[in-house]
Amino acid sequence: MTQTILVLNGPNLNLLGTREPATYGSETLADITELCRCTGEANGLEIEFFQTNHEGELLDRIHSARGRCAGILINPAAWTHTSVAVRDALAAVELPVIEVHLSNVHKREAFRHYSYVAPIAVGVICGLGSHGYRLGLEHFAHLLKSRP
Ligand code: CA2
């Protein structure tokens, strides 16, 4: 049976490729969606991709993964640094979570150095641009293969 990974993207990531290319690169969110689909296909994973600018919608989508998806790859964007609700929702669904950021948040403003999500994540990838999404999905494939 094909396992599904939910790939979630938080606020303003729909603007990728239109502004701030020095920080976030020139790829659009559609390019990243395609990259995730190709990586999923190459690794036997089904990919469900979702972006929202509304925190409640993200919470509902996280809840919908429980018992249905094998893991969550998430770029929570600004909510990384502000949202206890996103962290609690991720913890509640009891699925492995990988946090990803396009930019190296540790090279940036101090308020980006803390993540509410990182303590409940399997791992965090940052600063590798869209390649981080690929690496995160490949790691899920590896994790799921080594499960009993
Ligand atoms: O580096 C990342 O992936 C971030 O999650 C991106 C967030 C930022 O708040 C995090 O600290 C790090 C911001 C996403 C905003 O994306 C934009 C894209 C193009 C133009 C403007 C914003």
XYZ file of N, CA and C and ligand atoms in Angstrom:
466
model
N 0.838 -1.197 0.000
C 0.000 0.000 0.000
C 0.880 1.258 0.000
N 0.553 2.240 -0.882
C 1.352 3.473 -0.937
C 1.086 4.314 0.302
N 2.155 4.829 0.887
C 1.981 5.656 2.073
C 1.989 7.134 1.682
N 1.188 7.895 2.385
C 1.022 9.314 2.042
C 1.776 10.208 3.014
N 2.522 11.147 2.449
C 3.172 12.182 3.256
C 2.455 13.496 2.975
N 2.055 14.150 4.054
C 1.390 15.450 3.942
C 2.471 16.534 3.976
N 2.545 17.338 2.905
C 3.531 18.426 2.829
C 2.774 19.736 3.047
N 3.082 20.425 4.154
C 2.339 21.623 4.544
C 3.211 22.866 4.464
N 2.618 23.959 4.027
C 3.329 25.236 3.902
C 2.505 26.346 4.511
N 3.168 27.150 5.340
C 2.479 28.208 6.068
C 2.409 29.529 5.322
N 2.144 30.610 6.074
C 1.768 31.888 5.488
C 2.832 32.524 4.601
N 2.356 33.107 3.529
C 3.130 33.892 2.553
C 3.975 33.049 1.611
N 4.023 31.741 1.836
C 4.838 30.914 0.935
C 4.223 30.834 -0.470
N 2.950 31.243 -0.597
C 2.350 31.355 -1.945
C 3.024 32.463 -2.766
N 3.799 33.344 -2.086
C 4.465 34.448 -2.800
C 5.839 34.060 -3.340
N 6.250 32.847 -3.065
C 7.590 32.427 -3.512
C 7.775 32.666 -5.003
N 8.983 33.112 -5.344
C 9.304 33.321 -6.759
C 8.894 34.686 -7.267
N 8.119 35.430 -6.457
C 7.664 36.754 -6.917
C 8.434 37.879 -6.239
N 8.923 37.627 -4.989
C 9.642 38.633 -4.201
C 10.722 37.954 -3.373
N 11.673 38.763 -2.896
C 12.748 38.304 -2.004
C 13.510 37.080 -2.529
N 13.912 37.071 -3.802
C 14.633 35.892 -4.315
C 15.989 35.673 -3.640
N 16.598 36.767 -3.119
C 17.906 36.614 -2.464
C 17.769 35.756 -1.202
N 16.608 35.804 -0.566
C 16.386 35.032 0.671
C 15.770 33.663 0.379
N 14.775 33.642 -0.531
C 13.993 32.417 -0.691
C 14.178 31.718 -2.038
N 15.055 32.275 -2.905
C 15.272 31.656 -4.210
C 14.225 32.107 -5.223
N 14.357 31.617 -6.438
C 13.467 32.089 -7.507
C 12.383 31.067 -7.859
N 12.400 29.913 -7.211
C 11.367 28.911 -7.499
C 10.021 29.327 -6.906
N 8.966 28.923 -7.591
C 7.618 29.200 -7.091
C 7.147 28.010 -6.237
N 6.020 28.218 -5.554
C 5.464 27.107 -4.770
C 5.023 25.970 -5.702
N 4.598 26.335 -6.915
C 4.217 25.289 -7.896
C 5.452 24.452 -8.254
N 6.622 25.092 -8.375
C 7.858 24.337 -8.655
C 8.149 23.364 -7.506
N 7.948 23.844 -6.280
C 8.233 22.985 -5.116
C 7.217 21.840 -5.035
N 5.980 22.122 -5.396
C 4.958 21.058 -5.440
C 5.403 19.957 -6.402
N 5.871 20.372 -7.565
C 6.288 19.422 -8.596
C 7.499 18.612 -8.117
N 8.445 19.315 -7.491
C 9.628 18.642 -6.935
C 9.199 17.564 -5.922
N 8.224 17.909 -5.077
C 7.758 16.953 -4.064
C 7.069 15.761 -4.734
N 6.250 16.036 -5.743
C 5.556 14.935 -6.430
C 6.573 13.985 -7.075
N 7.589 14.560 -7.751
C 8.607 13.726 -8.416
C 9.392 12.923 -7.383
N 9.751 13.576 -6.270
C 10.514 12.877 -5.232
C 9.658 11.762 -4.629
N 8.381 12.042 -4.435
C 7.476 11.023 -3.910
C 7.408 9.830 -4.855
N 7.220 10.120 -6.128
C 7.098 9.050 -7.131
C 8.358 8.184 -7.150
N 9.516 8.837 -7.095
C 10.785 8.104 -7.144
C 10.999 7.251 -5.895
N 10.289 7.594 -4.813
C 10.512 6.895 -3.551
C 9.283 6.126 -3.056
N 8.315 5.945 -3.944
C 7.130 5.161 -3.584
C 6.237 5.821 -2.547
N 6.190 7.161 -2.560
C 5.333 7.874 -1.601
C 4.276 8.673 -2.346
N 3.091 8.696 -1.791
C 2.022 9.577 -2.287
C 2.212 10.913 -1.570
N 2.089 12.025 -2.320
C 2.285 13.341 -1.701
C 0.986 14.124 -1.726
N 0.627 14.662 -0.550
C -0.508 15.581 -0.483
C 0.090 16.938 -0.131
N -0.154 17.948 -0.932
C 0.517 19.248 -0.782
C -0.518 20.313 -0.454
N -0.211 21.170 0.539
C -1.195 22.187 0.963
C -0.483 23.422 1.477
N -0.966 24.587 1.056
C -0.454 25.863 1.599
C -1.643 26.688 2.057
N -1.455 27.404 3.173
C -2.528 28.298 3.625
C -1.950 29.512 4.341
N -2.740 30.597 4.290
C -2.400 31.802 5.048
C -3.276 31.916 6.295
N -4.040 30.846 6.597
C -4.997 30.886 7.711
C -4.659 29.778 8.705
N -4.329 30.173 9.909
C -3.809 29.202 10.884
C -4.820 28.082 11.181
N -6.090 28.432 11.312
C -7.116 27.412 11.605
C -7.189 26.356 10.503
N -7.015 26.796 9.271
C -7.031 25.831 8.153
C -5.856 24.863 8.250
N -4.706 25.403 8.676
C -3.539 24.521 8.827
C -3.807 23.492 9.933
N -4.416 23.961 11.039
C -4.716 23.047 12.154
C -5.667 21.938 11.683
N -6.706 22.319 10.933
C -7.661 21.310 10.442
C -6.965 20.293 9.542
N -6.067 20.778 8.700
C -5.373 19.874 7.772
C -4.441 18.929 8.532
N -3.782 19.452 9.575
C -2.926 18.587 10.405
C -3.800 17.498 11.050
N -4.943 17.900 11.611
C -5.835 16.915 12.265
C -6.282 15.837 11.284
N -6.491 16.259 10.024
C -7.010 15.310 9.019
C -5.986 14.228 8.672
N -4.727 14.432 9.071
C -3.682 13.448 8.719
C -3.680 12.245 9.652
N -4.286 12.416 10.819
C -4.243 11.348 11.836
C -4.846 10.042 11.298
N -4.057 8.970 11.395
C -4.528 7.651 10.969
C -4.618 7.480 9.462
N -4.270 8.491 8.708
C -4.433 8.476 7.243
C -3.088 8.651 6.542
N -2.209 9.474 7.140
C -0.897 9.763 6.536
C 0.202 9.109 7.367
N 1.364 8.927 6.704
C 2.484 8.272 7.395
C 3.443 9.295 8.002
N 3.317 10.555 7.614
C 4.206 11.580 8.167
C 3.829 12.949 7.636
N 4.405 13.969 8.275
C 4.139 15.362 7.878
C 5.460 16.082 7.679
N 5.645 16.631 6.475
C 6.776 17.517 6.192
C 6.191 18.923 6.207
N 6.710 19.785 7.074
C 6.073 21.098 7.218
C 7.073 22.241 7.199
N 6.746 23.256 6.385
C 7.411 24.555 6.502
C 6.365 25.476 7.126
N 6.415 25.642 8.444
C 5.373 26.428 9.100
C 5.540 27.930 8.878
N 6.622 28.328 8.163
C 6.909 29.746 7.875
C 6.892 30.542 9.195
N 6.252 31.713 9.216
C 6.309 32.563 10.422
C 5.709 31.881 11.653
N 4.749 30.952 11.451
C 4.136 30.264 12.607
C 5.138 29.388 13.349
N 6.251 29.060 12.701
C 7.335 28.322 13.377
C 7.695 29.001 14.693
N 7.772 30.342 14.607
C 8.328 31.130 15.702
C 7.263 31.685 16.638
N 5.985 31.405 16.342
C 4.909 32.037 17.134
C 3.842 31.075 17.645
N 3.681 29.905 16.994
C 2.430 29.173 17.213
C 2.531 27.913 18.083
N 2.031 28.054 19.306
C 1.887 26.885 20.176
C 0.788 25.977 19.607
N -0.216 26.581 18.962
C -1.335 25.794 18.410
C -0.858 24.844 17.310
N 0.045 25.319 16.447
C 0.557 24.434 15.379
C 1.362 23.300 16.005
N 2.199 23.636 16.957
C 2.984 22.587 17.635
C 2.063 21.560 18.310
N 1.035 22.040 19.043
C 0.142 21.117 19.757
C -0.606 20.209 18.774
N -1.025 20.770 17.639
C -1.743 19.961 16.633
C -0.809 18.882 16.081
N 0.435 19.269 15.788
C 1.392 18.286 15.252
C 1.662 17.185 16.275
N 1.800 17.576 17.528
C 2.053 16.574 18.576
C 0.836 15.657 18.744
N -0.364 16.227 18.618
C -1.592 15.469 18.882
C -1.820 14.353 17.866
N -1.382 14.547 16.608
C -1.693 13.523 15.597
C -0.739 12.332 15.648
N 0.306 12.451 16.466
C 1.227 11.327 16.717
C 1.797 10.735 15.434
N 2.263 11.609 14.546
C 2.927 11.181 13.311
C 4.334 11.773 13.305
N 5.278 11.110 12.616
C 6.595 11.733 12.510
C 6.514 13.041 11.711
N 7.203 14.055 12.214
C 7.182 15.391 11.601
C 8.605 15.788 11.240
N 8.789 16.305 10.027
C 10.066 16.922 9.661
C 9.774 18.382 9.346
N 10.557 19.275 9.976
C 10.412 20.723 9.757
C 11.421 21.152 8.700
N 10.972 21.957 7.758
C 11.873 22.412 6.694
C 11.745 23.924 6.514
N 12.881 24.574 6.240
C 12.902 26.001 5.892
C 13.794 26.201 4.692
N 13.383 27.077 3.822
C 14.193 27.390 2.639
C 15.469 28.120 3.047
N 15.322 29.116 3.914
C 16.471 29.925 4.323
C 17.109 29.339 5.577
N 18.338 29.775 5.831
C 19.000 29.385 7.084
C 18.543 30.355 8.165
N 17.539 29.940 8.928
C 16.927 30.831 9.918
C 17.939 31.269 10.985
N 18.985 30.480 11.184
C 19.981 30.806 12.219
C 20.936 31.914 11.796
N 20.967 32.208 10.514
C 21.785 33.313 9.993
C 21.005 34.613 10.006
N 19.719 34.544 10.360
C 18.824 35.684 10.207
C 18.493 36.316 11.569
N 17.426 37.097 11.636
C 17.074 37.806 12.868
C 16.898 36.816 14.034
N 17.178 37.310 15.257
C 17.105 36.458 16.446
C 15.715 35.839 16.621
N 14.644 36.578 16.239
C 13.294 36.027 16.460
C 13.021 34.792 15.604
N 13.886 34.537 14.601
C 13.699 33.327 13.781
C 14.493 32.128 14.324
N 15.241 32.351 15.402
C 16.111 31.271 15.891
C 15.341 30.250 16.717
N 14.196 30.673 17.281
C 13.433 29.719 18.088
C 12.291 29.105 17.266
N 12.158 27.801 17.382
C 11.055 27.101 16.727
C 10.225 26.363 17.763
N 8.905 26.607 17.754
C 7.998 25.842 18.629
C 7.849 24.403 18.135
N 8.112 24.186 16.851
C 7.888 22.866 16.244
C 9.089 21.939 16.442
N 10.298 22.496 16.380
C 11.515 21.664 16.392
C 11.551 20.628 17.530
N 11.136 20.988 18.761
C 11.228 19.989 19.835
C 10.349 18.750 19.637
N 9.321 18.850 18.788
C 8.483 17.658 18.577
C 8.751 17.028 17.198
N 9.765 17.540 16.486
C 10.069 17.028 15.144
C 11.150 15.948 15.206
N 11.116 15.065 14.190
C 12.190 14.077 14.025
C 13.489 14.822 13.718
N 13.380 15.845 12.875
C 14.545 16.636 12.490
C 14.134 17.917 11.809
N 15.110 18.808 11.650
C 14.880 20.124 11.036
C 15.907 20.316 9.935
N 15.438 20.760 8.762
C 16.341 21.048 7.637
C 16.176 22.530 7.320
N 17.279 23.277 7.252
C 17.127 24.686 6.873
C 18.322 25.170 6.077
N 18.056 26.146 5.205
C 19.131 26.808 4.471
C 19.498 26.140 3.163
N 18.801 25.075 2.797
C 19.157 24.335 1.578
C 18.166 24.598 0.444
N 17.356 25.647 0.608
C 16.379 25.967 -0.436
C 15.392 24.822 -0.622
N 14.897 24.685 -1.844
C 13.878 23.656 -2.105
C 14.451 22.243 -1.957
N 15.776 22.126 -2.039
C 16.396 20.804 -1.872
C 16.049 20.197 -0.501
N 15.802 21.060 0.474
C 15.419 20.586 1.803
C 14.140 19.762 1.771
N 13.183 20.133 0.895
C 11.939 19.366 0.777
C 12.259 17.965 0.246
N 13.144 17.913 -0.759
C 13.519 16.615 -1.329
C 14.174 15.737 -0.258
N 15.120 16.342 0.484
C 15.826 15.566 1.509
C 14.864 15.062 2.587
N 13.921 15.925 2.959
C 12.943 15.530 3.984
C 12.115 14.339 3.516
N 11.670 14.375 2.254
C 10.849 13.265 1.727
C 11.676 11.997 1.599
N 12.939 12.145 1.168
C 13.802 10.954 1.081
C 14.010 10.352 2.464
N 14.101 11.203 3.461
C 14.268 10.675 4.816
C 13.004 9.924 5.260
N 11.825 10.441 4.890
C 10.592 9.714 5.222
C 10.595 8.332 4.568
N 11.036 8.275 3.292
C 11.061 6.977 2.590
C 11.971 6.015 3.359
N 13.112 6.520 3.798
C 14.067 5.711 4.550
C 13.458 5.250 5.883
N 12.829 6.182 6.586
C 12.192 5.862 7.883
C 11.130 4.782 7.724
N 10.292 4.938 6.690
C 9.158 4.028 6.524
C 9.622 2.638 6.090
N 10.734 2.590 5.325
C 11.266 1.289 4.898
C 11.832 0.523 6.080
N 12.439 1.262 7.024
C 13.091 0.570 8.135
C 12.130 0.264 9.281
N 10.819 0.617 9.088
C 9.817 0.280 10.119
C 9.483 -1.197 10.077
N 9.279 -1.858 11.240
C 8.946 -3.282 11.217
C 7.602 -3.534 10.530
O 13.016 30.028 5.267
C 11.836 29.646 5.369
O 11.384 28.724 4.700
C 10.894 30.361 6.333
O 10.021 29.385 6.890
C 10.102 31.354 5.488
C 9.164 32.239 6.325
C 9.909 32.867 7.504
O 8.992 33.557 8.330
C 10.657 31.834 8.340
O 11.371 32.497 9.368
C 11.628 31.051 7.477
C 8.592 33.365 5.464
C 7.871 32.909 4.244
C 7.531 34.122 3.419
O 7.765 33.822 2.081
C 7.870 34.855 1.191
C 8.185 34.508 -0.090
C 8.334 35.480 -1.044
C 8.158 36.807 -0.713
C 7.836 37.154 0.574
C 7.688 36.170 1.530
